[in-house]
Coordinates of N, CA, C and O in Angstrom, one line a residue:
M1 N 12.4 8.6 25.1 CA 13.0 8.2 23.8 C 12.1 8.8 22.7 O 10.9 8.6 22.7
L2 N 12.8 9.4 21.7 CA 12.0 9.9 20.6 C 12.2 9.0 19.4 O 13.3 8.5 19.1
T3 N 11.1 8.7 18.7 CA 11.1 7.9 17.5 C 10.3 8.6 16.4 O 9.3 9.2 16.7
T4 N 10.8 8.5 15.2 CA 10.0 9.0 14.1 C 9.1 8.0 13.5 O 9.5 6.8 13.3
V5 N 7.8 8.3 13.4 CA 6.8 7.4 12.9 C 6.2 7.9 11.6 O 5.8 9.1 11.6
S6 N 6.2 7.2 10.6 CA 5.6 7.6 9.3 C 4.1 7.6 9.4 O 3.5 6.8 10.1
L7 N 3.5 8.5 8.7 CA 2.1 8.6 8.6 C 1.5 7.6 7.6 O 0.2 7.5 7.5
Y8 N 2.3 6.9 6.8 CA 1.9 6.0 5.8 C 2.7 4.7 5.8 O 3.9 4.7 6.1
T9 N 2.1 3.6 5.5 CA 2.9 2.3 5.3 C 3.2 2.3 3.8 O 2.6 3.0 3.0
D10 N 4.2 1.4 3.5 CA 4.5 1.2 2.1 C 3.4 0.4 1.4 O 2.8 -0.5 2.0
P11 N 3.0 0.8 0.1 CA 2.0 0.0 -0.6 C 2.3 -1.4 -0.8 O 3.5 -1.8 -1.0
K12 N 1.3 -2.3 -0.7 CA 1.5 -3.7 -0.8 C 0.5 -4.2 -1.8 O -0.6 -3.7 -1.9
L13 N 0.8 -5.3 -2.4 CA -0.1 -6.0 -3.4 C -0.9 -7.1 -2.7 O -0.4 -7.8 -1.9
S14 N -2.1 -7.1 -3.0 CA -3.0 -8.3 -2.6 C -3.6 -8.9 -3.8 O -4.2 -8.2 -4.6
P15 N -3.4 -10.2 -4.0 CA -2.8 -11.2 -3.0 C -1.3 -11.0 -2.9 O -0.7 -10.6 -3.9
V16 N -0.8 -11.4 -1.8 CA 0.6 -11.4 -1.6 C 1.3 -12.5 -2.4 O 0.7 -13.6 -2.4
N17 N 2.3 -12.3 -3.1 CA 3.0 -13.2 -3.9 C 2.0 -13.9 -4.9 O 1.9 -15.2 -4.8
P18 N 1.4 -13.2 -5.8 CA 0.4 -13.8 -6.6 C 1.0 -14.9 -7.6 O 2.1 -14.7 -8.0
Q19 N 0.2 -15.9 -7.8 CA 0.6 -17.0 -8.7 C -0.3 -16.9 -10.0 O -1.3 -16.2 -10.0
P20 N 0.1 -17.6 -11.0 CA -0.7 -17.5 -12.3 C -2.2 -17.9 -12.1 O -3.1 -17.4 -12.7
E21 N -2.4 -18.9 -11.1 CA -3.8 -19.3 -10.9 C -4.6 -18.2 -10.2 O -5.8 -18.3 -10.1
D22 N -4.0 -17.1 -9.6 CA -4.7 -16.0 -9.0 C -5.2 -15.0 -10.0 O -5.8 -14.0 -9.6
V23 N -4.9 -15.2 -11.3 CA -5.2 -14.2 -12.3 C -6.7 -13.9 -12.3 O -7.1 -12.8 -12.7
T24 N -7.6 -14.8 -11.9 CA -9.0 -14.6 -12.0 C -9.6 -13.9 -10.8 O -10.7 -13.4 -10.7
S25 N -8.8 -13.8 -9.7 CA -9.2 -13.1 -8.5 C -9.0 -11.6 -8.6 O -8.3 -11.1 -9.5
K26 N -9.7 -10.9 -7.7 CA -9.6 -9.4 -7.8 C -8.3 -9.0 -7.0 O -8.1 -9.4 -5.9
W27 N -7.4 -8.2 -7.7 CA -6.2 -7.7 -7.1 C -6.4 -6.3 -6.7 O -7.2 -5.6 -7.3
Y28 N -5.6 -5.8 -5.8 CA -5.5 -4.4 -5.4 C -4.2 -4.1 -4.7 O -3.5 -5.0 -4.2
V29 N -3.9 -2.8 -4.7 CA -2.7 -2.3 -4.0 C -3.3 -1.5 -2.8 O -4.2 -0.8 -2.9
W30 N -2.7 -1.8 -1.6 CA -3.2 -1.1 -0.4 C -2.1 -0.6 0.4 O -0.9 -0.9 0.3
F31 N -2.4 0.4 1.2 CA -1.5 0.9 2.3 C -2.4 1.5 3.4 O -3.6 1.6 3.2
R32 N -1.8 1.7 4.5 CA -2.5 2.3 5.6 C -1.9 3.7 5.9 O -0.8 4.0 5.6
Y33 N -2.8 4.6 6.4 CA -2.4 5.9 6.7 C -2.9 6.3 8.1 O -4.0 5.8 8.5
Y34 N -2.2 7.1 8.8 CA -2.6 7.6 10.1 C -3.4 8.9 10.0 O -3.0 9.8 9.4
D35 N -4.6 8.9 10.6 CA -5.5 10.0 10.7 C -5.3 10.7 12.1 O -5.8 10.1 13.1
A36 N -4.6 11.7 12.1 CA -4.3 12.4 13.4 C -5.5 12.9 14.1 O -5.6 13.0 15.3
G37 N -6.5 13.2 13.3 CA -7.8 13.7 13.8 C -8.5 12.7 14.7 O -9.1 13.0 15.7
T38 N -8.5 11.4 14.2 CA -9.2 10.4 14.9 C -8.2 9.5 15.8 O -8.7 8.8 16.6
G39 N -6.9 9.6 15.5 CA -6.0 8.8 16.2 C -6.0 7.4 15.8 O -5.5 6.5 16.5
K40 N -6.5 7.1 14.5 CA -6.6 5.7 14.1 C -5.9 5.6 12.7 O -5.8 6.6 12.0
W41 N -5.5 4.4 12.4 CA -5.0 4.0 11.1 C -6.1 3.5 10.2 O -7.1 2.8 10.7
H42 N -6.1 3.9 8.9 CA -7.1 3.6 8.0 C -6.4 2.9 6.8 O -5.3 3.3 6.4
Q43 N -7.1 2.0 6.1 CA -6.6 1.4 4.9 C -7.2 1.9 3.7 O -8.4 2.2 3.6
K44 N -6.4 2.2 2.7 CA -6.9 2.6 1.3 C -6.5 1.5 0.4 O -5.4 0.9 0.4
R45 N -7.4 1.2 -0.6 CA -7.2 0.2 -1.6 C -7.4 0.8 -2.9 O -8.4 1.6 -3.2
Y46 N -6.5 0.5 -3.9 CA -6.6 1.0 -5.2 C -6.5 -0.2 -6.2 O -5.7 -1.0 -6.1
K47 N -7.4 -0.1 -7.2 CA -7.4 -1.1 -8.2 C -7.0 -0.5 -9.6 O -6.3 -1.1 -10.3
K48 N -7.5 0.7 -9.9 CA -7.1 1.4 -11.1 C -7.0 0.6 -12.3 O -6.1 0.8 -13.1
G49 N -7.9 -0.3 -12.5 CA -8.0 -1.1 -13.8 C -7.1 -2.3 -13.9 O -7.1 -2.9 -14.9
I50 N -6.4 -2.7 -12.8 CA -5.5 -3.8 -12.9 C -6.3 -5.1 -13.1 O -5.8 -6.1 -13.7
N51 N -7.6 -5.1 -12.7 CA -8.4 -6.4 -12.9 C -9.0 -6.5 -14.3 O -9.6 -7.5 -14.5
Q52 N -8.7 -5.6 -15.1 CA -9.1 -5.7 -16.5 C -8.2 -6.7 -17.3 O -8.6 -7.1 -18.4
F53 N -7.0 -6.9 -16.7 CA -6.1 -7.8 -17.4 C -6.3 -9.3 -17.0 O -6.5 -9.6 -15.8
H54 N -6.3 -10.1 -18.0 CA -6.6 -11.5 -17.7 C -5.3 -12.4 -18.0 O -5.4 -13.6 -17.8
N55 N -4.3 -11.7 -18.4 CA -3.0 -12.4 -18.6 C -2.2 -12.1 -17.3 O -2.0 -11.0 -16.9
Y56 N -1.6 -13.2 -16.7 CA -0.9 -13.1 -15.5 C 0.2 -12.0 -15.5 O 0.3 -11.2 -14.6
R57 N 1.1 -12.1 -16.5 CA 2.2 -11.2 -16.6 C 1.8 -9.8 -16.8 O 2.4 -8.9 -16.2
E58 N 0.8 -9.5 -17.6 CA 0.3 -8.2 -17.8 C -0.3 -7.6 -16.5 O -0.1 -6.5 -16.1
K59 N -1.1 -8.5 -15.8 CA -1.8 -8.0 -14.6 C -0.7 -7.7 -13.5 O -0.8 -6.7 -12.8
L60 N 0.3 -8.6 -13.4 CA 1.4 -8.4 -12.4 C 2.1 -7.1 -12.7 O 2.5 -6.3 -11.8
E61 N 2.4 -6.9 -14.0 CA 3.1 -5.7 -14.4 C 2.3 -4.4 -14.1 O 2.9 -3.4 -13.6
E62 N 1.1 -4.4 -14.4 CA 0.2 -3.3 -14.0 C 0.1 -3.0 -12.5 O 0.2 -1.9 -12.1
A63 N 0.0 -4.1 -11.8 CA -0.1 -4.0 -10.3 C 1.1 -3.5 -9.7 O 1.1 -2.6 -8.8
N64 N 2.3 -4.0 -10.2 CA 3.6 -3.4 -9.7 C 3.8 -2.0 -10.1 O 4.4 -1.2 -9.4
G65 N 3.3 -1.6 -11.3 CA 3.4 -0.2 -11.7 C 2.5 0.7 -10.8 O 3.0 1.8 -10.4
L66 N 1.3 0.2 -10.4 CA 0.5 1.0 -9.5 C 1.1 1.1 -8.2 O 1.1 2.2 -7.5
K67 N 1.7 0.0 -7.7 CA 2.4 0.0 -6.4 C 3.5 1.0 -6.4 O 3.7 1.7 -5.4
K68 N 4.3 1.0 -7.5 CA 5.4 1.9 -7.6 C 5.0 3.4 -7.6 O 5.5 4.2 -6.9
A69 N 3.9 3.7 -8.4 CA 3.4 5.0 -8.5 C 2.9 5.5 -7.1 O 3.1 6.7 -6.7
L70 N 2.1 4.6 -6.4 CA 1.6 5.0 -5.1 C 2.8 5.3 -4.1 O 2.8 6.2 -3.3
K71 N 3.8 4.4 -4.2 CA 4.9 4.6 -3.3 C 5.7 5.9 -3.5 O 6.0 6.6 -2.6
E72 N 5.8 6.2 -4.8 CA 6.5 7.5 -5.1 C 5.6 8.7 -4.6 O 6.2 9.7 -4.1
A73 N 4.3 8.6 -4.8 CA 3.5 9.7 -4.4 C 3.5 9.8 -2.9 O 3.5 10.9 -2.3
L74 N 3.5 8.7 -2.2 CA 3.5 8.7 -0.7 C 4.9 9.2 -0.2 O 4.9 9.8 0.9
Q75 N 5.9 8.9 -0.9 CA 7.3 9.3 -0.5 C 7.4 10.8 -0.4 O 8.0 11.3 0.5
D76 N 6.8 11.5 -1.3 CA 6.8 12.9 -1.3 C 6.1 13.4 0.0 O 6.5 14.4 0.6
I77 N 5.0 12.8 0.4 CA 4.3 13.2 1.6 C 5.1 12.8 2.8 O 5.2 13.6 3.7
K78 N 5.7 11.6 2.8 CA 6.4 11.1 4.0 C 7.6 12.1 4.3 O 7.9 12.3 5.5
E79 N 8.2 12.6 3.3 CA 9.4 13.4 3.5 C 9.1 14.7 4.3 O 9.9 15.2 5.1
G80 N 7.9 15.2 4.1 CA 7.5 16.4 4.8 C 6.5 16.2 5.9 O 6.1 17.1 6.6
A81 N 6.0 15.0 6.1 CA 4.9 14.8 7.1 C 5.2 13.8 8.2 O 4.2 13.3 8.8
D82 N 6.4 13.4 8.4 CA 6.7 12.5 9.5 C 6.4 13.2 10.8 O 6.6 14.4 11.0
I83 N 6.0 12.4 11.8 CA 5.7 13.0 13.1 C 6.6 12.4 14.1 O 7.2 11.3 13.9
V84 N 6.8 13.0 15.2 CA 7.7 12.5 16.3 C 6.8 12.1 17.4 O 6.0 13.0 17.9
M85 N 6.9 10.9 17.9 CA 6.1 10.5 19.0 C 7.1 10.2 20.2 O 8.1 9.7 20.0
V86 N 6.6 10.5 21.4 CA 7.4 10.2 22.6 C 6.9 8.9 23.2 O 5.7 8.8 23.5
K87 N 7.8 7.9 23.3 CA 7.4 6.7 24.0 C 7.8 6.8 25.4 O 8.9 7.2 25.8
P88 N 6.8 6.4 26.3 CA 7.1 6.5 27.7 C 8.2 5.5 28.1 O 8.3 4.4 27.5
A89 N 9.0 5.8 29.1 CA 10.1 4.9 29.5 C 9.4 3.7 30.3 O 8.5 3.9 31.0
V90 N 9.9 2.5 30.0 CA 9.4 1.4 30.7 C 10.2 1.1 31.9 O 11.4 1.1 31.9
A91 N 9.5 1.0 33.0 CA 10.2 0.8 34.3 C 10.5 -0.6 34.6 O 10.0 -1.5 34.1

């Protein structure tokens, strides 16, 4: 059976579902990518200044903007870099 596997996951925000009381914690946007050379998945984290905001709405807006920008950048890569993996048949 052939399945298409993406080399990247969709970017996600940490903390998941942030609340106003989380505004003082450090936030980041992360995703995983597959390194074919090592055969392992690696995580990348981006902050890009979102922790400079101390207002919950502003911080959330910036974090979602970063998440969207990363997703768009990765989408360009995904469209041309999907790999096909063969899964062995289960007996």
